[in-house]
Short mmCIF file of C-alpha atoms in Angstrom, two decimals:
data_model
loop_
_atom_site.label_atom_id
_atom_site.label_comp_id
_atom_site.label_asym_id
_atom_site.label_seq_id
_atom_site.Cartn_x
_atom_site.Cartn_y
_atom_site.Cartn_z
CA UNK A 1 -17.08 10.60 2.85
CA UNK A 2 -17.25 11.32 6.95
CA UNK A 3 -20.73 12.49 7.98
CA UNK A 4 -19.50 16.36 8.52
CA UNK A 5 -18.73 15.99 4.33
CA UNK A 6 -21.76 14.47 3.98
CA UNK A 7 -23.71 17.60 5.71
CA UNK A 8 -21.49 19.76 3.96
CA UNK A 9 -22.47 18.03 0.54
CA UNK A 10 -26.43 17.98 1.28
CA UNK A 11 -26.21 21.82 2.17
CA UNK A 12 -24.34 22.44 -1.03
CA UNK A 13 -27.61 20.62 -2.65
CA UNK A 14 -29.85 22.54 -0.43
CA UNK A 15 -28.94 25.75 -1.36
CA UNK A 16 -28.60 25.09 -4.88
CA UNK A 17 -32.16 23.82 -5.17
CA UNK A 18 -33.33 26.96 -3.42
CA UNK A 19 -34.71 28.76 -7.15
CA UNK A 20 -36.80 25.50 -7.59
CA UNK A 21 -39.06 25.85 -4.12
CA UNK A 22 -42.13 27.11 -3.51
CA UNK A 23 -41.89 30.00 -2.14
CA UNK A 24 -42.62 28.97 1.49
CA UNK A 25 -40.22 26.24 1.82
CA UNK A 26 -37.23 28.54 0.22
CA UNK A 27 -35.90 30.57 3.36
CA UNK A 28 -35.99 27.74 5.36
CA UNK A 29 -34.38 25.85 3.17
CA UNK A 30 -31.83 28.25 2.69
CA UNK A 31 -31.16 28.41 6.17
CA UNK A 32 -30.70 24.71 6.39
CA UNK A 33 -28.24 24.01 3.89
CA UNK A 34 -26.17 27.52 4.98
CA UNK A 35 -26.29 26.20 8.17
CA UNK A 36 -25.50 22.63 7.41
CA UNK A 37 -22.30 23.97 4.62
CA UNK A 38 -20.65 26.10 7.51
CA UNK A 39 -21.49 23.31 10.42
CA UNK A 40 -20.29 20.37 8.25
CA UNK A 41 -16.91 21.87 6.64
CA UNK A 42 -16.01 23.55 10.22
CA UNK A 43 -16.52 20.43 11.59
CA UNK A 44 -14.51 17.91 8.60
CA UNK A 45 -11.79 20.68 9.41
CA UNK A 46 -11.38 20.90 13.21
CA UNK A 47 -11.70 16.60 13.49
CA UNK A 48 -9.43 15.68 10.73
CA UNK A 49 -8.51 18.56 8.61
CA UNK A 50 -9.89 19.52 5.36
CA UNK A 51 -9.47 16.98 2.50
CA UNK A 52 -9.25 18.48 -0.88
CA UNK A 53 -12.12 16.63 -2.07
CA UNK A 54 -14.22 18.94 0.16
CA UNK A 55 -13.05 21.80 -2.30
CA UNK A 56 -15.51 21.55 -4.52
CA UNK A 57 -18.13 21.32 -2.71
CA UNK A 58 -17.54 24.55 -0.59
CA UNK A 59 -17.24 26.18 -3.87
CA UNK A 60 -20.74 24.99 -5.36
CA UNK A 61 -22.01 26.85 -2.25
CA UNK A 62 -20.18 29.86 -1.89
CA UNK A 63 -21.24 30.21 -6.04
CA UNK A 64 -24.75 29.76 -5.32
CA UNK A 65 -25.53 31.00 -1.50
CA UNK A 66 -25.80 34.47 -2.40
CA UNK A 67 -28.29 33.62 -5.38
CA UNK A 68 -30.03 31.74 -2.60
CA UNK A 69 -30.41 34.18 -0.43
CA UNK A 70 -30.50 37.47 -2.00
CA UNK A 71 -34.10 36.19 -2.73
CA UNK A 72 -35.26 35.84 0.00
CA UNK A 73 -34.15 39.44 1.51
CA UNK A 74 -37.05 42.45 0.77
CA UNK A 75 -36.44 45.71 -0.30
CA UNK A 76 -36.30 48.70 1.07
CA UNK A 77 -39.18 49.21 -1.12
CA UNK A 78 -40.69 46.08 0.40
CA UNK A 79 -40.86 44.47 -3.02
CA UNK A 80 -38.97 41.17 -2.60
CA UNK A 81 -36.03 41.46 -5.72
CA UNK A 82 -36.61 39.15 -8.77
CA UNK A 83 -35.23 36.06 -9.22
CA UNK A 84 -32.92 35.28 -11.82
CA UNK A 85 -34.40 34.35 -15.34
CA UNK A 86 -35.72 30.83 -16.05
CA UNK A 87 -33.27 30.31 -19.27
CA UNK A 88 -29.84 31.33 -16.95
CA UNK A 89 -30.91 30.01 -13.62
CA UNK A 90 -30.89 26.33 -15.07
CA UNK A 91 -27.64 26.29 -16.36
CA UNK A 92 -26.23 27.73 -13.71
CA UNK A 93 -27.62 25.25 -10.95
CA UNK A 94 -27.15 22.26 -13.11
CA UNK A 95 -23.07 23.58 -13.35
CA UNK A 96 -23.31 23.69 -9.07
CA UNK A 97 -24.97 20.82 -8.82
CA UNK A 98 -22.82 18.69 -10.96
CA UNK A 99 -20.05 20.72 -8.94
CA UNK A 100 -21.08 19.22 -6.10
CA UNK A 101 -21.02 15.82 -7.46
CA UNK A 102 -17.97 16.33 -8.05
CA UNK A 103 -16.46 16.21 -4.11
CA UNK A 104 -18.62 12.69 -3.51
CA UNK A 105 -16.88 11.22 -6.83
CA UNK A 106 -12.98 12.22 -6.22
CA UNK A 107 -13.80 10.85 -2.29
CA UNK A 108 -14.84 7.61 -3.98
CA UNK A 109 -11.59 8.12 -6.40
CA UNK A 110 -9.32 8.19 -3.68
CA UNK A 111 -10.47 7.63 -0.40
CA UNK A 112 -8.64 6.86 2.59
CA UNK A 113 -7.95 3.44 2.76
CA UNK A 114 -9.94 1.41 4.85
CA UNK A 115 -7.97 -1.50 5.93
CA UNK A 116 -9.48 -5.37 6.12
CA UNK A 117 -9.35 -6.98 9.09
CA UNK A 118 -7.10 -9.67 9.78
CA UNK A 119 -8.85 -13.00 9.91
CA UNK A 120 -6.42 -14.35 11.99
CA UNK A 121 -6.74 -15.45 16.28
CA UNK A 122 -4.35 -13.12 16.76
CA UNK A 123 -4.28 -8.84 17.25
CA UNK A 124 -1.46 -7.46 15.68
CA UNK A 125 1.49 -5.30 17.53
CA UNK A 126 3.57 -2.99 14.58
CA UNK A 127 7.00 -1.80 15.24
CA UNK A 128 9.69 0.04 12.85
CA UNK A 129 13.66 -0.60 13.82
CA UNK A 130 16.57 1.27 12.36
CA UNK A 131 19.87 -1.45 11.32
CA UNK A 132 23.17 -0.06 10.01
CA UNK A 133 25.03 -2.73 9.12
CA UNK A 134 28.65 -1.66 10.08
CA UNK A 135 30.24 -4.46 7.10
CA UNK A 136 28.61 -2.69 4.48
CA UNK A 137 29.46 0.79 3.05
CA UNK A 138 26.18 2.42 1.82
CA UNK A 139 27.01 1.92 -2.40
CA UNK A 140 24.58 5.58 -3.47
CA UNK A 141 27.07 8.17 -1.88
CA UNK A 142 31.13 8.39 -2.23
CA UNK A 143 30.99 9.41 1.48
CA UNK A 144 33.81 6.05 2.87
CA UNK A 145 32.37 6.20 6.22
CA UNK A 146 29.10 5.98 5.50
CA UNK A 147 27.72 2.47 6.07
CA UNK A 148 24.06 0.89 4.92
CA UNK A 149 21.37 1.29 6.75
CA UNK A 150 18.16 -0.20 6.59
CA UNK A 151 14.66 0.24 8.08
CA UNK A 152 12.49 -2.18 9.30
CA UNK A 153 8.68 -2.30 10.20
CA UNK A 154 7.63 -5.52 12.61
CA UNK A 155 4.45 -6.72 11.89
CA UNK A 156 4.08 -9.41 14.82
CA UNK A 157 0.91 -11.32 16.81
CA UNK A 158 0.69 -9.45 20.01
CA UNK A 159 -1.33 -9.91 22.81
CA UNK A 160 -5.25 -8.14 23.65
CA UNK A 161 -5.34 -4.80 24.50
CA UNK A 162 -8.31 -2.89 25.16
CA UNK A 163 -8.94 0.77 23.03
CA UNK A 164 -5.46 0.70 21.95
CA UNK A 165 -5.09 3.09 19.21
CA UNK A 166 -4.05 1.44 15.55
CA UNK A 167 -0.90 2.76 13.75
CA UNK A 168 -0.37 5.12 11.14
CA UNK A 169 -0.28 4.12 7.55
CA UNK A 170 2.80 4.83 5.93
CA UNK A 171 4.62 6.77 8.67
CA UNK A 172 5.02 6.32 12.86
CA UNK A 173 3.58 9.23 12.46
CA UNK A 174 0.99 11.69 10.50
CA UNK A 175 3.42 13.86 9.33
CA UNK A 176 5.82 10.86 8.29
CA UNK A 177 3.31 9.71 7.02
CA UNK A 178 2.86 12.16 4.40
CA UNK A 179 5.72 12.98 3.98
CA UNK A 180 5.80 9.57 2.56
CA UNK A 181 2.63 9.37 0.76
CA UNK A 182 4.36 13.28 -1.07
CA UNK A 183 7.10 11.44 -2.03
CA UNK A 184 4.56 8.44 -3.23
CA UNK A 185 3.26 11.06 -4.98
CA UNK A 186 6.02 12.49 -6.67
CA UNK A 187 7.92 9.91 -7.30
CA UNK A 188 4.68 8.45 -9.89
CA UNK A 189 4.15 11.85 -11.26
CA UNK A 190 1.11 12.66 -9.68
CA UNK A 191 -0.13 15.69 -7.24
CA UNK A 192 0.78 15.15 -3.91
CA UNK A 193 -2.88 16.16 -2.78
CA UNK A 194 -4.03 12.72 -4.57
CA UNK A 195 -2.51 10.33 -2.10
CA UNK A 196 -4.38 12.89 0.98
CA UNK A 197 -6.18 9.80 1.76
CA UNK A 198 -3.18 7.08 2.65
CA UNK A 199 -1.49 9.99 4.73
CA UNK A 200 -4.51 10.24 7.15
CA UNK A 201 -4.66 6.42 7.33
CA UNK A 202 -4.72 3.90 10.22
CA UNK A 203 -3.94 0.44 9.90
CA UNK A 204 -5.52 -2.54 11.85
CA UNK A 205 -2.41 -3.06 13.65
CA UNK A 206 -1.04 -1.33 17.37
CA UNK A 207 1.98 0.50 17.90
CA UNK A 208 4.18 -1.47 20.38
CA UNK A 209 1.72 -3.94 21.29
CA UNK A 210 2.90 -6.27 23.91
CA UNK A 211 3.99 -9.67 22.05
CA UNK A 212 1.46 -12.48 22.37
CA UNK A 213 2.49 -14.64 25.35
CA UNK A 214 1.47 -18.23 23.38
CA UNK A 215 1.84 -19.22 20.18
CA UNK A 216 5.62 -20.04 21.37
CA UNK A 217 8.43 -19.10 18.30
CA UNK A 218 6.31 -17.61 15.56
CA UNK A 219 7.99 -18.35 11.48
CA UNK A 220 9.11 -14.86 10.03
CA UNK A 221 8.60 -13.45 6.38
CA UNK A 222 10.84 -10.73 5.12
CA UNK A 223 9.46 -8.50 2.82
CA UNK A 224 11.22 -6.16 -0.04
CA UNK A 225 8.64 -3.51 -1.81
CA UNK A 226 8.54 -2.65 -5.49
CA UNK A 227 11.04 -0.40 -7.36
CA UNK A 228 10.41 2.81 -4.99
CA UNK A 229 8.13 1.38 -2.56
CA UNK A 230 7.99 1.88 1.29
CA UNK A 231 8.03 -0.65 3.94
CA UNK A 232 4.02 -0.12 4.48
CA UNK A 233 2.80 -1.11 1.26
CA UNK A 234 1.66 -4.23 1.79
CA UNK A 235 0.31 -3.68 5.20
CA UNK A 236 -2.82 -5.17 4.36
CA UNK A 237 -0.52 -8.54 4.13
CA UNK A 238 1.77 -8.13 6.51
CA UNK A 239 -1.35 -7.95 8.61
CA UNK A 240 -3.08 -10.74 7.55
CA UNK A 241 0.37 -13.01 7.91
CA UNK A 242 0.78 -11.71 11.83
CA UNK A 243 -2.74 -12.18 12.42
CA UNK A 244 -2.15 -16.16 11.77
CA UNK A 245 1.34 -16.07 13.75
CA UNK A 246 3.83 -14.74 11.22
CA UNK A 247 6.43 -12.02 12.17
CA UNK A 248 6.52 -10.06 9.12
CA UNK A 249 9.63 -7.79 8.13
CA UNK A 250 9.16 -5.12 6.21
CA UNK A 251 12.85 -3.00 4.55
CA UNK A 252 12.52 0.28 3.29
CA UNK A 253 15.56 0.83 0.89
CA UNK A 254 17.26 3.98 1.41
CA UNK A 255 17.97 6.01 -1.98
CA UNK A 256 16.08 3.67 -3.51
CA UNK A 257 12.29 3.83 -1.66
CA UNK A 258 10.38 7.13 -2.87
CA UNK A 259 11.32 8.52 1.17
CA UNK A 260 13.07 6.72 4.12
CA UNK A 261 12.64 9.06 7.41
CA UNK A 262 15.43 8.20 9.55
CA UNK A 263 15.60 7.87 13.45
CA UNK A 264 16.77 11.42 13.17
CA UNK A 265 14.05 12.98 11.27
CA UNK A 266 16.40 13.13 8.41
CA UNK A 267 14.47 12.73 5.63
CA UNK A 268 16.46 10.03 2.71
CA UNK A 269 15.17 10.71 -1.06
CA UNK A 270 14.76 8.31 -3.90
CA UNK A 271 17.72 8.06 -6.58
CA UNK A 272 16.03 5.28 -8.77
CA UNK A 273 14.16 6.22 -11.71
CA UNK A 274 13.59 4.93 -15.42
CA UNK A 275 15.90 6.07 -18.06
CA UNK A 276 13.78 4.98 -20.59
CA UNK A 277 16.03 2.56 -22.53
CA UNK A 278 15.09 -0.70 -21.90
CA UNK A 279 18.75 -2.15 -21.80
CA UNK A 280 19.99 0.38 -19.47
CA UNK A 281 16.72 0.25 -17.46
CA UNK A 282 17.47 -4.12 -17.46
CA UNK A 283 21.41 -3.44 -16.39
CA UNK A 284 20.12 -1.15 -13.71
CA UNK A 285 17.20 -3.50 -12.07
CA UNK A 286 20.02 -5.86 -12.23
CA UNK A 287 22.21 -3.70 -9.68
CA UNK A 288 19.71 -2.56 -7.31
CA UNK A 289 18.38 -6.01 -6.75
CA UNK A 290 21.41 -6.52 -5.78
CA UNK A 291 21.48 -4.26 -2.91
CA UNK A 292 18.04 -5.02 -1.59
CA UNK A 293 18.91 -8.87 -1.67
CA UNK A 294 21.60 -7.65 0.38
CA UNK A 295 19.61 -5.49 2.69
CA UNK A 296 17.48 -9.11 3.25
CA UNK A 297 20.41 -11.04 3.50
CA UNK A 298 21.94 -8.24 7.03
CA UNK A 299 18.15 -8.04 7.97
CA UNK A 300 17.80 -11.80 8.12
CA UNK A 301 21.12 -11.96 10.33
CA UNK A 302 19.69 -9.22 12.57
CA UNK A 303 16.60 -11.65 12.93
CA UNK A 304 18.88 -14.39 13.64
CA UNK A 305 20.90 -13.08 16.47
CA UNK A 306 16.74 -11.66 17.78
CA UNK A 307 15.41 -15.27 18.15
CA UNK A 308 18.44 -16.77 19.35
CA UNK A 309 18.06 -14.09 21.86
CA UNK A 310 21.37 -12.15 21.71
CA UNK A 311 19.91 -9.23 20.76
CA UNK A 312 17.48 -7.47 23.71
CA UNK A 313 14.14 -6.81 22.10
CA UNK A 314 10.46 -7.60 23.06
CA UNK A 315 10.56 -10.59 20.43
CA UNK A 316 13.88 -11.90 21.68
CA UNK A 317 13.71 -15.79 21.58
CA UNK A 318 10.13 -15.74 19.63
CA UNK A 319 11.51 -15.74 16.22
CA UNK A 320 11.83 -19.13 14.58
CA UNK A 321 14.33 -18.54 12.57
CA UNK A 322 14.82 -22.26 10.59
CA UNK A 323 11.49 -21.13 9.12
CA UNK A 324 11.93 -17.80 7.20
CA UNK A 325 10.83 -16.90 3.46
CA UNK A 326 11.78 -14.18 1.38
CA UNK A 327 9.02 -11.63 -0.55
CA UNK A 328 8.70 -9.48 -2.13
CA UNK A 329 6.69 -7.48 -4.55
CA UNK A 330 7.57 -6.26 -8.54
CA UNK A 331 11.38 -5.56 -8.14
CA UNK A 332 11.86 -6.77 -5.05
CA UNK A 333 10.07 -10.11 -5.83
CA UNK A 334 13.48 -10.32 -7.45
CA UNK A 335 15.30 -9.30 -4.89
CA UNK A 336 13.48 -11.84 -2.77
CA UNK A 337 14.36 -14.89 -5.38
CA UNK A 338 17.79 -14.09 -5.26
CA UNK A 339 18.63 -13.41 -1.91
CA UNK A 340 16.69 -17.10 -1.35
CA UNK A 341 19.36 -18.60 -3.76
CA UNK A 342 22.17 -17.22 -1.31
CA UNK A 343 21.53 -17.27 1.62
CA UNK A 344 20.43 -20.60 3.45
CA UNK A 345 18.77 -19.65 6.37
CA UNK A 346 16.18 -18.67 3.77
CA UNK A 347 13.11 -21.46 3.31
CA UNK A 348 11.47 -20.71 0.46
CA UNK A 349 10.61 -17.44 -0.95
CA UNK A 350 7.26 -15.29 -2.87
CA UNK A 351 7.60 -12.82 -6.17
CA UNK A 352 4.85 -10.67 -6.13
CA UNK A 353 4.29 -10.14 -10.08
CA UNK A 354 8.54 -9.91 -9.86
CA UNK A 355 10.47 -9.98 -13.21
CA UNK A 356 13.68 -12.02 -12.27
CA UNK A 357 16.24 -9.94 -13.81
CA UNK A 358 18.22 -12.58 -13.74
CA UNK A 359 20.70 -12.98 -16.72
CA UNK A 360 21.95 -15.83 -15.91
CA UNK A 361 19.67 -17.93 -13.31
CA UNK A 362 20.98 -21.38 -11.26
CA UNK A 363 19.29 -23.78 -9.43
CA UNK A 364 17.35 -21.85 -6.65
CA UNK A 365 16.70 -25.37 -3.88
CA UNK A 366 13.72 -23.50 -2.29
CA UNK A 367 10.07 -23.77 -2.85
CA UNK A 368 8.49 -20.61 -4.04
CA UNK A 369 5.18 -18.78 -5.11
CA UNK A 370 5.03 -16.44 -7.96
CA UNK A 371 1.45 -14.50 -8.88
CA UNK A 372 1.63 -12.79 -11.87
CA UNK A 373 -1.14 -10.37 -13.34
CA UNK A 374 -3.43 -11.26 -15.98
CA UNK A 375 -0.92 -11.37 -18.96
CA UNK A 376 -2.18 -9.35 -22.00
CA UNK A 377 -0.78 -7.51 -24.80
CA UNK A 378 0.51 -4.91 -22.41
CA UNK A 379 2.44 -7.10 -20.34
CA UNK A 380 6.13 -7.10 -20.91
CA UNK A 381 6.98 -10.55 -23.26
CA UNK A 382 9.97 -10.77 -21.85
CA UNK A 383 8.22 -11.85 -18.20
CA UNK A 384 6.55 -14.95 -18.36
CA UNK A 385 9.81 -16.70 -20.11
CA UNK A 386 12.07 -14.89 -17.60
CA UNK A 387 10.35 -16.24 -14.40
CA UNK A 388 9.25 -19.67 -16.27
CA UNK A 389 13.50 -20.57 -16.71
CA UNK A 390 13.62 -19.70 -13.33
CA UNK A 391 11.18 -21.88 -11.58
CA UNK A 392 12.16 -24.97 -13.71
CA UNK A 393 15.36 -24.56 -12.83
CA UNK A 394 14.00 -24.62 -8.82
CA UNK A 395 14.75 -28.59 -7.54
CA UNK A 396 11.89 -28.26 -5.06
CA UNK A 397 8.22 -27.52 -5.70
CA UNK A 398 7.63 -23.91 -6.85
CA UNK A 399 3.95 -22.79 -7.66
CA UNK A 400 2.96 -20.01 -10.73
CA UNK A 401 -0.74 -18.19 -9.58
CA UNK A 402 -1.86 -16.15 -13.12
CA UNK A 403 -4.83 -14.50 -11.23
CA UNK A 404 -7.57 -13.05 -13.52
CA UNK A 405 -9.10 -9.58 -13.12
CA UNK A 406 -5.14 -8.36 -11.75
CA UNK A 407 -2.71 -5.85 -12.08
CA UNK A 408 0.59 -4.85 -11.72
CA UNK A 409 -0.95 -3.10 -8.78
CA UNK A 410 -3.81 -5.21 -7.12
CA UNK A 411 -0.94 -7.10 -5.26
CA UNK A 412 -0.37 -4.24 -2.91
CA UNK A 413 -2.89 -2.14 -0.88
CA UNK A 414 -3.14 0.45 -3.78
CA UNK A 415 -6.94 -0.52 -4.41
CA UNK A 416 -7.72 0.50 -0.99
CA UNK A 417 -6.69 3.97 -2.04
CA UNK A 418 -6.28 4.61 -5.97
CA UNK A 419 -8.84 4.85 -8.50
CA UNK A 420 -10.35 1.41 -9.58
CA UNK A 421 -8.94 1.97 -13.18
CA UNK A 422 -8.26 -1.88 -14.68
CA UNK A 423 -4.69 -0.36 -16.09
CA UNK A 424 -4.13 0.36 -12.62
CA UNK A 425 -5.28 -2.39 -9.83
CA UNK A 426 -7.24 -4.37 -12.35
CA UNK A 427 -10.96 -4.57 -11.93
CA UNK A 428 -11.59 -6.94 -8.78
CA UNK A 429 -13.23 -5.10 -6.31
CA UNK A 430 -11.54 -2.91 -3.67
CA UNK A 431 -10.94 -5.46 -0.93
CA UNK A 432 -10.33 -8.47 -3.00
CA UNK A 433 -7.07 -7.56 -4.55
CA UNK A 434 -5.59 -7.58 -1.25
CA UNK A 435 -7.47 -10.61 0.58
CA UNK A 436 -6.56 -12.52 -2.08
CA UNK A 437 -3.09 -11.81 -2.19
CA UNK A 438 -2.69 -12.76 1.38
CA UNK A 439 -4.99 -15.95 1.06
CA UNK A 440 -2.45 -17.01 -1.81
CA UNK A 441 0.26 -16.37 0.42
CA UNK A 442 -1.17 -17.62 3.68
CA UNK A 443 -1.50 -21.15 1.87
CA UNK A 444 1.51 -21.71 0.72
CA UNK A 445 3.64 -20.23 3.88
CA UNK A 446 1.48 -23.00 6.03
CA UNK A 447 2.65 -25.86 3.74
CA UNK A 448 6.17 -24.89 3.35
CA UNK A 449 7.16 -22.93 7.12
CA UNK A 450 4.71 -25.02 9.19
CA UNK A 451 4.37 -28.79 6.97
CA UNK A 452 1.25 -29.11 7.45
CA UNK A 453 -0.31 -31.58 5.85
CA UNK A 454 -1.54 -31.33 1.81
CA UNK A 455 -0.47 -29.65 -1.27
CA UNK A 456 -0.49 -25.98 -1.26
CA UNK A 457 -2.11 -26.40 -4.66
CA UNK A 458 -5.29 -27.55 -3.50
CA UNK A 459 -5.81 -24.10 -2.02
CA UNK A 460 -3.99 -22.13 -4.68
CA UNK A 461 -5.66 -23.32 -7.86
CA UNK A 462 -9.37 -21.78 -6.78
CA UNK A 463 -7.50 -18.23 -6.84
CA UNK A 464 -6.22 -18.01 -10.81
CA UNK A 465 -5.13 -20.28 -13.14
CA UNK A 466 -2.35 -22.74 -11.36
CA UNK A 467 0.97 -24.20 -13.36
CA UNK A 468 3.07 -26.12 -10.71
CA UNK A 469 6.62 -26.50 -11.22
CA UNK A 470 7.99 -30.14 -9.91
CA UNK A 471 11.43 -29.71 -8.44
CA UNK A 472 14.17 -31.25 -11.03
CA UNK A 473 17.56 -32.36 -9.26
CA UNK A 474 19.77 -29.84 -11.42
CA UNK A 475 22.76 -31.00 -10.55
#
């Protein structure tokens, strides 16, 4: 909790306890508690907006306040009023204390995410671009003149800059962050207030920072989020990679991502959803994957132009587009595998717990890293066999790392702001999931994109249960 929020909590506790203090301490405690609640609540409202987690604390203070203050005010007769009887005061005080405790508990369950500090030598810059593919119609609309537009967030090694403000999470502005957070909550069937924390968060990146002057050309990673996911859902991973000299491009897929805010202010809502019919959902997933893979290929082409200096851009001439990986989470991982198989411009692929959704898998000819959640009774029984088949067909070495204590969302930023329920984010500590994901990806990328000596298996094995699929020639 913030300082003002904590002050309000302590003030509310003081008001509840007034009834049980010695007579000499009641007046001072009641006054101090009331002032603390008012000051804490007002400061919280003025500095960052009043978070919903403080509502039960203020409600408890309002309920108990009159009973804490009234006995301290003399009657006209000069006699102090009688206090509430013990049999009524005990349960009432206990109920108010529980109400006060609900505030810190809710703050703990749904915090404002605190992103891990990147460990690499570079500060991290970020900016958002919007590119339209003039050769590809928008598949989600009937307008023949509507062209496919993709919003891309870039994270890159930046030049040091003192005192720069950090970027908003989930959007270029707080309003965009709130729009996207509300859409993500709605997509998951949750009240929007539960994702108030991500809407308020700041990352470790600096918006529009100057590109680092050293480091030569930077390898590139393109990232596709999960179904309904958004470009910033793996910000912790992107910032860690960028701090180690990579450029990461996270994609919003319009009409798939929960909400995409375009440069002209329009918000494009999602049109994808599960039907509950397994066969139909699988058929749709294959189609959605195709669109995403095409998006990845299109963005790769734009980045290649920037790398060659053909397009004016702060990164012009600084991208090593001979060393590019396609990556993604869930359905985004499936799209990354497909994009890497189809486009020779991708040198490697990373699949973060994604079913390939590939009815006719073919040799990939690229090194692959596949991170999977801990396998249990609730895991889709078709998932591992489908992934195994894709990796077995690969003609390059690939690595499947199953991480104990993880769930599907462990490999995103979700552990930083969702309740630590095992079914949601696994059993690891809040920052361990994002850190582990970044460490595994970095170990793999440093070997396959930067040709650093050694086998990535040595760095991956301590992180979980590792299976190495040695490349076979399938003709």
